[in-house]
Coordinates of N, CA and C in Angstrom, one line a residue:
Chain A
G1 N 3.0 196.1 -1.9 CA 3.3 195.8 -3.3 C 3.6 194.1 -2.8
Q2 N 4.3 193.7 -3.8 CA 4.3 192.2 -3.8 C 5.8 191.3 -2.7
Q3 N 4.7 190.7 -2.1 CA 5.6 190.4 -0.7 C 6.2 188.9 -1.0
V4 N 7.3 188.7 -0.4 CA 7.8 186.8 -0.7 C 8.1 186.4 1.0
M5 N 7.5 185.5 1.4 CA 8.1 185.3 2.7 C 9.3 183.7 2.5
Q6 N 10.3 183.8 3.1 CA 11.1 182.9 2.7 C 11.2 182.1 4.0
I7 N 11.5 180.9 4.3 CA 12.2 180.4 5.7 C 12.0 179.2 5.5
P8 N 13.1 178.2 6.6 CA 13.7 179.2 7.5 C 14.9 180.4 7.4
Q9 N 14.5 181.2 8.5 CA 15.8 182.4 8.2 C 17.3 181.5 8.2
Y10 N 17.4 180.6 9.6 CA 18.8 179.9 9.3 C 18.5 178.8 9.3
Q11 N 19.6 177.8 8.8 CA 19.4 176.1 9.2 C 21.0 175.9 9.0
H12 N 21.2 175.0 10.5 CA 22.4 174.5 10.7 C 22.2 172.9 10.2
V13 N 23.2 172.3 9.7 CA 23.4 170.9 8.9 C 24.7 169.7 9.1
Q14 N 24.6 169.0 9.2 CA 25.8 168.0 9.4 C 25.9 168.0 7.5
E15 N 27.4 167.9 7.6 CA 27.9 167.8 6.0 C 27.0 166.4 5.7
G16 N 26.5 166.3 4.8 CA 25.7 164.7 4.2 C 24.0 165.1 4.3
E17 N 23.8 165.7 5.2 CA 22.1 166.0 5.4 C 21.9 166.8 4.4
D18 N 20.4 166.6 4.4 CA 20.1 167.3 3.4 C 19.3 168.9 4.0
F19 N 18.9 170.1 2.4 CA 18.7 170.9 3.5 C 17.3 171.7 2.2
T20 N 16.3 172.3 3.0 CA 15.6 173.2 2.2 C 15.0 174.2 2.4
T21 N 14.7 175.2 1.6 CA 14.6 176.6 1.8 C 13.0 176.4 1.0
Y22 N 12.1 177.4 1.6 CA 10.9 177.7 0.8 C 10.7 178.9 0.8
C23 N 9.9 179.1 -0.1 CA 9.6 180.7 -0.5 C 8.1 180.7 -1.0
N24 N 7.2 181.9 -0.4 CA 6.0 181.4 -0.4 C 5.7 183.1 -0.8
S25 N 4.3 183.2 -1.3 CA 3.6 184.3 -1.9 C 2.0 184.3 -1.7
S26 N 1.5 185.5 -1.5 CA 0.2 185.6 -1.1 C -0.5 185.4 -2.6
T27 N -0.1 186.2 -3.7 CA -0.1 186.3 -5.3 C 0.5 185.2 -6.2
T28 N 0.1 185.1 -7.2 CA 0.5 184.5 -8.1 C 1.7 185.4 -8.9
L29 N 2.6 184.5 -8.9 CA 3.9 184.9 -9.3 C 4.6 184.8 -11.2
S30 N 5.1 185.6 -11.7 CA 5.1 185.1 -13.1 C 6.0 184.5 -13.3
N31 N 7.0 184.3 -12.3 CA 8.1 183.6 -12.2 C 9.1 183.6 -11.0
I32 N 9.7 182.9 -10.8 CA 11.0 182.7 -9.0 C 12.2 182.5 -9.8
Q33 N 13.1 183.2 -9.4 CA 14.7 182.9 -9.4 C 15.2 182.2 -8.2
W34 N 16.0 182.0 -8.1 CA 17.1 181.3 -6.9 C 18.4 182.0 -7.2
Y35 N 18.7 182.1 -5.9 CA 20.4 183.5 -5.5 C 21.0 182.6 -4.5
K36 N 22.3 182.3 -4.9 CA 23.3 181.7 -3.7 C 24.3 183.2 -3.6
Q37 N 24.4 183.4 -2.0 CA 25.5 184.5 -2.1 C 26.5 183.8 -0.8
R38 N 27.7 183.5 -1.1 CA 29.0 183.4 -0.3 C 28.8 184.2 0.6
P39 N 29.6 183.6 2.1 CA 30.0 184.7 3.2 C 30.4 185.8 2.2
G40 N 30.7 186.9 2.5 CA 31.4 188.0 1.9 C 31.4 188.5 0.6
G41 N 30.0 187.5 -0.3 CA 29.8 187.8 -1.8 C 29.0 188.6 -1.9
H42 N 28.5 188.2 -3.4 CA 27.6 189.1 -3.9 C 26.7 187.9 -4.5
P43 N 25.2 188.2 -4.6 CA 24.2 187.0 -5.0 C 24.8 186.7 -6.5
V44 N 24.6 185.4 -6.7 CA 24.7 184.5 -7.8 C 23.5 183.9 -8.5
F45 N 23.3 184.4 -9.3 CA 22.1 183.7 -9.9 C 22.3 182.1 -10.1
L46 N 21.1 181.1 -9.8 CA 21.1 179.9 -9.9 C 20.4 179.4 -11.0
I47 N 18.8 180.1 -11.0 CA 17.9 179.2 -11.7 C 17.0 180.6 -11.8
Q48 N 16.2 180.2 -12.7 CA 14.3 181.0 -13.0 C 13.4 180.1 -13.5
L49 N 12.5 179.9 -12.6 CA 11.2 178.8 -13.0 C 10.3 180.0 -13.7
V50 N 9.5 179.3 -14.4 CA 8.4 180.3 -14.7 C 7.0 179.4 -15.4
K51 N 7.4 177.8 -15.2 CA 6.1 177.2 -15.6 C 5.7 176.8 -14.7
S52 N 4.1 176.7 -14.5 CA 3.5 175.7 -13.1 C 3.9 174.9 -13.0
G53 N 4.0 174.3 -11.6 CA 4.4 172.9 -11.4 C 5.9 172.5 -12.1
E54 N 6.9 173.4 -12.6 CA 8.4 173.3 -12.9 C 8.8 172.9 -12.1
V55 N 9.8 171.6 -12.3 CA 11.1 171.3 -11.5 C 12.0 170.8 -12.3
K56 N 13.7 171.4 -11.7 CA 14.7 171.9 -12.3 C 15.8 171.2 -11.2
K57 N 16.7 170.5 -11.9 CA 17.5 170.0 -11.2 C 18.9 170.3 -11.6
Q58 N 19.9 170.5 -10.6 CA 21.4 171.0 -11.3 C 22.2 170.5 -10.4
K59 N 22.7 169.1 -10.7 CA 23.5 168.4 -9.7 C 22.7 168.0 -8.4
R60 N 22.9 168.4 -7.5 CA 22.6 168.1 -6.1 C 21.2 169.0 -5.8
L61 N 21.1 170.1 -6.2 CA 20.2 171.2 -6.1 C 19.0 170.6 -7.2
T62 N 17.5 170.6 -6.3 CA 16.1 170.7 -6.8 C 15.6 172.1 -6.4
F63 N 14.9 172.4 -7.8 CA 13.9 173.6 -7.7 C 12.6 173.0 -7.9
Q64 N 11.7 173.7 -7.3 CA 10.3 173.6 -7.6 C 9.5 175.1 -7.7
F65 N 8.7 174.8 -8.6 CA 7.7 176.1 -8.6 C 6.3 175.5 -8.3
G66 N 5.5 175.9 -7.8 CA 4.4 175.7 -7.1 C 3.2 175.3 -8.3
E67 N 2.3 174.6 -8.0 CA 1.1 174.3 -9.2 C 0.1 175.5 -9.4
A68 N 0.0 176.5 -8.4 CA -0.7 177.7 -8.6 C 0.7 178.6 -8.5
K69 N 1.7 178.5 -8.7 CA 2.7 179.7 -8.7 C 2.7 180.3 -7.5
K70 N 2.5 180.2 -6.6 CA 2.6 180.6 -5.5 C 3.8 180.6 -4.4
N71 N 4.3 179.2 -4.8 CA 5.4 179.3 -3.9 C 6.6 178.3 -4.3
S72 N 7.7 178.2 -4.0 CA 8.8 177.3 -4.3 C 9.6 176.7 -3.2
S73 N 10.6 176.0 -4.1 CA 11.4 174.9 -3.2 C 12.8 175.5 -3.7
L74 N 13.7 175.3 -2.9 CA 15.0 174.5 -3.0 C 15.7 173.3 -2.2
H75 N 16.0 173.0 -2.7 CA 16.4 171.5 -1.8 C 17.7 170.6 -2.4
I76 N 18.7 170.9 -1.2 CA 19.7 170.5 -1.6 C 20.0 169.0 -0.8
T77 N 20.4 168.0 -1.8 CA 20.7 166.7 -1.4 C 22.2 166.2 -0.9
A78 N 22.4 165.7 0.1 CA 23.8 165.2 0.7 C 24.7 166.6 0.8
T79 N 24.7 167.7 1.6 CA 24.8 168.9 1.6 C 26.7 168.7 1.8
Q80 N 27.2 169.8 1.2 CA 29.0 169.7 1.4 C 29.2 171.0 2.0
T81 N 30.3 171.1 2.6 CA 31.0 172.5 3.0 C 31.0 173.5 1.8
T82 N 31.2 173.3 0.8 CA 30.9 174.2 0.0 C 29.2 174.8 -0.5
D83 N 28.3 174.0 0.2 CA 27.0 175.0 -0.1 C 26.6 176.1 0.9
V84 N 27.9 176.1 1.9 CA 27.4 177.2 2.9 C 27.0 178.5 2.0
G85 N 26.2 179.0 2.8 CA 26.2 180.7 1.9 C 24.1 180.8 2.3
T86 N 23.9 182.2 2.0 CA 22.7 182.5 2.2 C 21.8 182.1 0.4
Y87 N 20.9 181.7 0.7 CA 20.0 181.4 -0.6 C 19.1 181.8 -0.8
F88 N 18.4 182.6 -1.7 CA 17.6 184.1 -1.9 C 16.7 183.7 -2.9
C89 N 15.3 183.5 -2.8 CA 14.3 183.7 -3.6 C 14.1 185.1 -4.4
A90 N 14.0 185.4 -5.2 CA 13.2 186.7 -5.9 C 12.1 186.4 -6.9
A91 N 11.2 187.1 -6.6 CA 9.9 186.5 -7.6 C 9.8 187.8 -8.6
G92 N 9.4 187.4 -10.0 CA 9.1 188.4 -10.7 C 7.5 189.0 -10.3
G93 N 7.3 190.5 -10.6 CA 6.3 190.6 -10.6 C 5.4 190.9 -12.5
T94 N 4.7 192.1 -12.2 CA 4.3 192.8 -13.4 C 5.0 193.6 -13.9
S95 N 6.1 194.0 -13.6 CA 7.1 195.2 -14.2 C 8.5 194.4 -14.2
Y96 N 8.9 194.3 -15.9 CA 9.9 193.8 -16.1 C 11.2 194.2 -14.8
G97 N 11.9 193.5 -14.4 CA 13.4 193.7 -13.5 C 12.7 194.2 -12.2
K98 N 11.6 194.3 -11.7 CA 11.3 194.3 -10.1 C 11.1 193.4 -9.7
L99 N 12.1 192.7 -9.5 CA 12.2 191.5 -8.9 C 12.0 191.9 -6.8
T100 N 11.3 191.0 -6.3 CA 10.9 190.9 -5.0 C 11.8 189.8 -4.4
F101 N 12.8 190.4 -3.5 CA 13.6 189.2 -2.7 C 13.1 188.4 -1.4
G102 N 13.1 187.5 -1.2 CA 12.9 187.0 0.0 C 14.2 187.4 0.9
Q103 N 13.7 186.7 2.5 CA 15.1 187.5 3.1 C 15.8 186.6 3.3
G104 N 15.9 185.9 2.5 CA 17.0 184.4 2.4 C 17.2 183.5 3.6
T105 N 18.0 182.4 3.6 CA 18.3 180.9 4.8 C 19.6 181.3 4.2
I106 N 20.2 181.5 5.5 CA 21.5 181.4 5.9 C 21.8 179.6 6.0
L107 N 22.7 179.3 5.3 CA 22.6 177.7 5.5 C 24.2 177.6 6.2
T108 N 24.1 176.7 7.1 CA 25.5 176.2 7.7 C 25.5 174.9 7.5
V109 N 27.0 174.3 7.6 CA 27.4 173.1 7.1 C 28.3 173.0 8.0
H110 N 28.1 171.9 8.6 CA 29.5 171.3 10.1 C 30.2 170.0 9.7
P111 N 31.3 170.2 9.2 CA 31.8 169.1 8.4 C 32.0 167.8 9.8
Chain B
N1 N 35.4 190.5 -20.4 CA 34.0 191.8 -19.9 C 34.6 191.3 -18.3
A2 N 34.3 193.0 -17.8 CA 34.5 193.0 -16.4 C 33.3 192.9 -15.7
G3 N 32.1 192.6 -16.3 CA 30.8 192.5 -15.6 C 30.0 193.6 -14.9
V4 N 29.7 193.7 -14.1 CA 29.5 195.2 -13.0 C 30.3 195.1 -12.3
T5 N 30.7 197.0 -12.2 CA 32.0 197.2 -11.0 C 30.8 198.0 -10.5
Q6 N 31.5 198.1 -9.0 CA 31.1 199.2 -8.1 C 32.3 199.9 -7.5
T7 N 31.9 200.7 -7.0 CA 33.2 201.6 -6.1 C 32.6 202.9 -5.4
P8 N 32.7 203.0 -4.5 CA 34.0 201.9 -3.7 C 33.6 200.9 -3.1
K9 N 34.6 200.0 -2.7 CA 34.3 199.1 -1.8 C 33.5 199.1 -0.6
F10 N 34.3 200.1 0.2 CA 33.7 200.6 1.6 C 33.9 201.9 1.4
Q11 N 33.1 202.3 2.2 CA 32.8 204.2 2.4 C 32.3 204.3 4.0
V12 N 32.9 205.2 4.9 CA 32.4 205.7 6.1 C 32.2 207.2 5.8
L13 N 31.0 207.4 6.2 CA 30.3 208.9 6.0 C 30.1 209.3 7.5
K14 N 29.8 210.5 7.6 CA 29.6 211.2 9.0 C 27.9 211.8 8.3
T15 N 27.4 211.7 9.3 CA 25.3 212.2 9.1 C 26.0 213.6 8.7
G16 N 25.0 213.4 7.9 CA 24.4 214.5 6.6 C 25.5 214.9 5.6
Q17 N 26.5 214.1 5.1 CA 27.5 214.0 4.4 C 26.4 213.7 3.2
S18 N 27.3 213.6 1.8 CA 26.7 213.4 0.3 C 27.8 212.3 -0.3
M19 N 27.4 211.3 -1.2 CA 28.5 211.2 -1.9 C 27.3 210.1 -2.9
T20 N 28.2 209.6 -3.8 CA 27.9 208.9 -4.9 C 28.4 207.3 -4.9
L21 N 27.6 206.6 -4.8 CA 27.9 204.9 -5.3 C 28.1 205.0 -6.8
Q22 N 29.0 204.6 -7.6 CA 29.4 204.2 -8.7 C 29.1 202.8 -9.1
C23 N 28.4 202.5 -10.5 CA 27.9 201.5 -10.7 C 28.2 201.6 -12.8
A24 N 28.9 200.5 -13.0 CA 29.2 200.3 -14.1 C 29.1 198.7 -14.7
Q25 N 28.6 198.8 -16.0 CA 28.6 197.3 -16.6 C 28.7 197.1 -18.4
D26 N 29.2 196.6 -18.4 CA 30.0 196.4 -20.2 C 29.2 195.1 -20.9
M27 N 27.8 195.0 -20.4 CA 27.5 193.7 -20.9 C 26.6 194.4 -21.8
N28 N 26.5 195.7 -22.3 CA 25.3 196.4 -22.9 C 23.8 196.2 -22.6
H29 N 23.5 195.7 -21.2 CA 22.7 195.5 -20.4 C 21.7 196.8 -20.4
E30 N 20.2 196.8 -20.7 CA 19.2 198.1 -20.8 C 19.2 198.4 -18.8
Y31 N 19.0 197.1 -18.2 CA 18.4 197.3 -17.2 C 19.1 196.9 -16.1
M32 N 19.1 198.1 -15.6 CA 20.1 198.0 -13.8 C 19.4 198.6 -12.9
S33 N 19.8 198.1 -11.6 CA 18.9 198.7 -10.4 C 20.3 198.6 -9.4
W34 N 19.7 199.1 -8.1 CA 20.4 199.1 -6.6 C 19.3 198.6 -5.8
Y35 N 20.6 197.6 -4.9 CA 19.7 197.0 -3.7 C 20.1 197.4 -2.6
R36 N 19.7 197.2 -1.3 CA 20.4 197.1 -0.2 C 20.3 196.2 0.5
Q37 N 21.0 195.5 1.5 CA 21.5 194.5 2.0 C 21.1 194.7 3.3
D38 N 20.4 194.4 4.3 CA 20.8 194.4 5.5 C 19.9 193.1 6.4
P39 N 20.7 193.0 7.5 CA 20.2 191.5 8.2 C 19.1 191.1 8.4
G40 N 18.4 189.8 7.8 CA 17.2 189.8 8.2 C 16.0 190.0 7.1
M41 N 16.6 190.9 6.4 CA 15.8 191.9 5.5 C 16.1 191.3 3.6
G42 N 16.9 190.5 3.5 CA 16.7 190.6 2.1 C 17.3 191.4 1.7
L43 N 17.2 191.6 0.2 CA 18.1 192.6 -0.7 C 16.4 193.4 -0.8
R44 N 16.7 194.8 -0.8 CA 15.6 195.5 -1.0 C 16.0 196.5 -1.9
L45 N 14.6 196.7 -3.2 CA 15.5 197.5 -4.0 C 15.1 198.8 -3.9
I46 N 15.7 199.7 -4.2 CA 15.9 201.3 -3.9 C 15.2 202.0 -5.3
H47 N 16.2 201.7 -6.5 CA 15.7 202.3 -7.3 C 16.5 201.5 -8.9
Y48 N 15.2 201.8 -10.0 CA 15.7 201.2 -10.9 C 15.5 201.7 -12.3
S49 N 16.4 200.9 -13.6 CA 16.1 201.8 -14.8 C 16.0 200.8 -15.8
V50 N 15.0 200.7 -16.6 CA 14.7 200.0 -17.9 C 15.6 200.5 -18.9
G51 N 16.6 201.8 -19.1 CA 17.0 201.8 -20.2 C 17.9 203.7 -19.9
A52 N 18.3 203.6 -20.7 CA 19.0 205.1 -20.5 C 18.3 206.2 -20.5
G53 N 18.0 207.5 -19.5 CA 16.9 208.2 -19.4 C 15.4 207.9 -18.5
I54 N 15.6 206.9 -18.3 CA 14.5 206.0 -17.3 C 14.8 205.1 -16.2
T55 N 14.5 206.0 -15.2 CA 14.3 205.6 -13.9 C 13.1 205.5 -13.5
D56 N 12.8 204.4 -11.9 CA 11.9 204.3 -11.3 C 12.4 204.1 -10.1
Q57 N 11.5 204.7 -9.3 CA 11.3 204.1 -7.5 C 11.5 202.3 -7.4
G58 N 11.8 201.8 -6.5 CA 11.8 200.7 -5.6 C 11.0 200.6 -4.8
E59 N 11.4 199.9 -3.7 CA 10.5 199.5 -2.2 C 11.2 200.2 -1.9
V60 N 12.3 201.2 -1.4 CA 12.5 201.9 -0.5 C 13.7 203.2 -0.9
P61 N 12.9 203.9 -1.8 CA 13.7 205.1 -2.5 C 14.1 206.2 -1.7
N62 N 13.5 206.3 -0.6 CA 13.4 207.5 0.3 C 15.2 207.9 0.7
G63 N 15.5 209.0 0.4 CA 16.9 209.5 0.7 C 18.2 209.3 -0.6
Y64 N 17.4 208.6 -1.7 CA 18.4 208.2 -2.5 C 18.1 208.8 -4.1
N65 N 18.7 209.2 -4.7 CA 18.7 209.8 -5.8 C 19.5 209.1 -7.1
V66 N 18.9 208.6 -8.3 CA 19.8 208.0 -9.5 C 19.6 208.6 -10.4
S67 N 20.7 208.6 -11.9 CA 19.9 209.0 -13.1 C 20.6 207.9 -14.0
R68 N 20.1 207.8 -15.7 CA 21.0 207.0 -16.3 C 20.8 207.7 -17.4
S69 N 22.4 208.6 -17.1 CA 22.5 209.3 -18.7 C 23.3 208.3 -19.9
T70 N 23.8 207.3 -19.7 CA 24.3 206.2 -20.0 C 23.6 204.8 -20.1
T71 N 23.8 204.1 -21.1 CA 23.7 202.4 -21.0 C 24.4 202.1 -20.0
E72 N 25.7 202.2 -19.9 CA 26.7 201.7 -19.0 C 26.7 202.1 -17.6
D73 N 26.2 203.4 -17.1 CA 26.5 203.6 -15.9 C 25.1 204.3 -15.1
F74 N 25.1 203.9 -13.8 CA 24.2 203.8 -13.1 C 24.3 204.5 -11.5
P75 N 24.9 205.9 -11.4 CA 25.3 206.1 -9.8 C 23.6 206.0 -9.2
L76 N 24.3 206.0 -7.7 CA 23.3 206.1 -6.9 C 23.7 207.3 -5.8
R77 N 23.0 208.2 -5.5 CA 23.3 209.5 -5.0 C 23.1 209.4 -3.6
L78 N 23.4 209.6 -2.6 CA 22.7 210.1 -1.1 C 22.9 211.3 -0.5
L79 N 21.9 211.8 -0.7 CA 22.0 213.2 -0.4 C 22.4 213.9 0.8
S80 N 22.1 213.1 1.9 CA 22.1 213.5 3.6 C 22.3 212.5 4.2
A81 N 23.6 211.9 3.7 CA 23.4 210.3 4.4 C 22.8 210.2 6.0
A82 N 22.4 209.3 6.5 CA 21.6 208.9 7.9 C 22.1 207.8 8.3
P83 N 22.2 207.5 9.7 CA 23.1 206.3 10.0 C 21.5 205.3 9.7
S84 N 20.9 205.0 9.3 CA 20.1 204.1 8.8 C 20.2 203.8 7.4
Q85 N 21.1 204.5 6.5 CA 21.5 204.0 5.6 C 22.9 203.0 5.8
T86 N 23.0 203.0 6.7 CA 24.4 202.1 7.0 C 23.8 200.6 6.5
S87 N 24.8 200.0 5.3 CA 24.1 199.3 4.8 C 25.1 198.3 3.9
V88 N 24.6 197.4 3.2 CA 25.5 196.7 1.9 C 24.8 197.0 1.1
Y89 N 25.3 197.7 0.2 CA 24.7 198.1 -1.2 C 25.3 197.3 -2.8
F90 N 24.4 196.6 -3.1 CA 24.7 196.0 -4.4 C 23.8 196.4 -5.5
C91 N 24.5 197.1 -6.7 CA 24.0 197.3 -7.8 C 24.2 196.1 -8.8
A92 N 23.0 195.8 -9.5 CA 23.0 194.4 -10.4 C 22.2 195.3 -11.8
S93 N 22.4 194.3 -13.1 CA 22.1 194.2 -14.3 C 21.5 193.4 -15.1
S94 N 20.6 193.6 -15.9 CA 20.0 192.7 -16.4 C 19.9 192.7 -18.2
G95 N 19.6 191.6 -19.0 CA 20.0 192.2 -20.3 C 18.9 191.5 -21.1
D96 N 17.8 190.2 -20.6 CA 16.9 189.9 -21.1 C 15.5 189.7 -20.2
R97 N 14.7 190.7 -21.3 CA 13.4 191.0 -20.6 C 12.7 189.2 -20.2
R98 N 13.4 188.0 -21.1 CA 12.6 186.7 -20.5 C 13.0 186.1 -19.7
N99 N 14.6 186.3 -19.4 CA 14.8 185.8 -18.3 C 16.1 186.6 -17.6
E100 N 15.2 187.3 -16.8 CA 15.6 188.4 -15.8 C 17.0 188.0 -14.8
K101 N 17.6 187.2 -15.5 CA 19.1 187.1 -14.3 C 19.5 188.2 -14.6
L102 N 20.0 188.5 -13.1 CA 20.5 189.5 -12.1 C 22.0 189.3 -12.4
F103 N 22.9 190.3 -12.7 CA 24.4 190.1 -12.7 C 24.8 191.2 -11.6
F104 N 25.5 190.9 -10.5 CA 25.3 191.6 -9.4 C 26.9 191.8 -9.2
G105 N 27.1 193.4 -9.0 CA 28.6 193.6 -8.5 C 28.8 193.1 -7.3
S106 N 30.0 193.9 -7.0 CA 30.5 193.3 -5.5 C 30.1 193.7 -4.3
G107 N 29.4 194.9 -4.8 CA 29.0 195.4 -3.4 C 29.3 196.7 -3.1
T108 N 29.0 197.3 -2.3 CA 29.6 198.4 -1.4 C 29.2 198.6 -0.2
Q109 N 30.3 198.5 1.3 CA 29.9 198.3 3.0 C 29.6 199.9 2.9
L110 N 28.8 200.5 3.7 CA 28.4 201.8 3.9 C 28.4 201.9 5.1
S111 N 29.0 203.0 5.7 CA 28.5 203.1 7.1 C 28.6 204.7 7.2
V112 N 27.3 204.9 7.9 CA 27.2 206.4 8.3 C 27.2 206.9 9.6
L113 N 28.1 207.4 10.5 CA 28.6 207.4 11.3 C 27.4 208.7 12.6

């Protein structure tokens, strides 16, 4: 089945530093979603990317979908303590709703 | 709207016991699914449903059963609990085929001793 690799598994940053997590697939993806899970919470949808080369921004967060639709990234500029949590990518496949999640990147922000 | 409601929040079982994790959504979503979350493994799809009366297997279906008799409810049954099923379980729903945004429940932390 479809596999999605997400790196890094952990990232520790000082508040104010930037952060990036990457998601890679060996197959072409129909779309990719990003979720954030706060410690002890449940995943919350952030965004969906569909088009090749698409770039979307949400305040300090920048999301990119690769030209070949096989990779994606989430970049946070000037991290804040409120950014702590686990960030997941989720790849859409050929079947409706059958999303494949990456392993997640656990972000820790030191004040 | 309550969104996606999961019960119970915590459960401890002994090996071999059976139980049902409940999931209900009040958003009239046609798609519902169950994931388990284990450290370093991300979220893995157990079973999913694209509408009442329709279910299908995900990535890790063994040891679990589901049914979808109504649009609102999608219970997950553990037939004979095993320690390997110790995990956090999340139910999720989606209502739009073009934007498969998932709405997650608050999760059930299950321990099997």
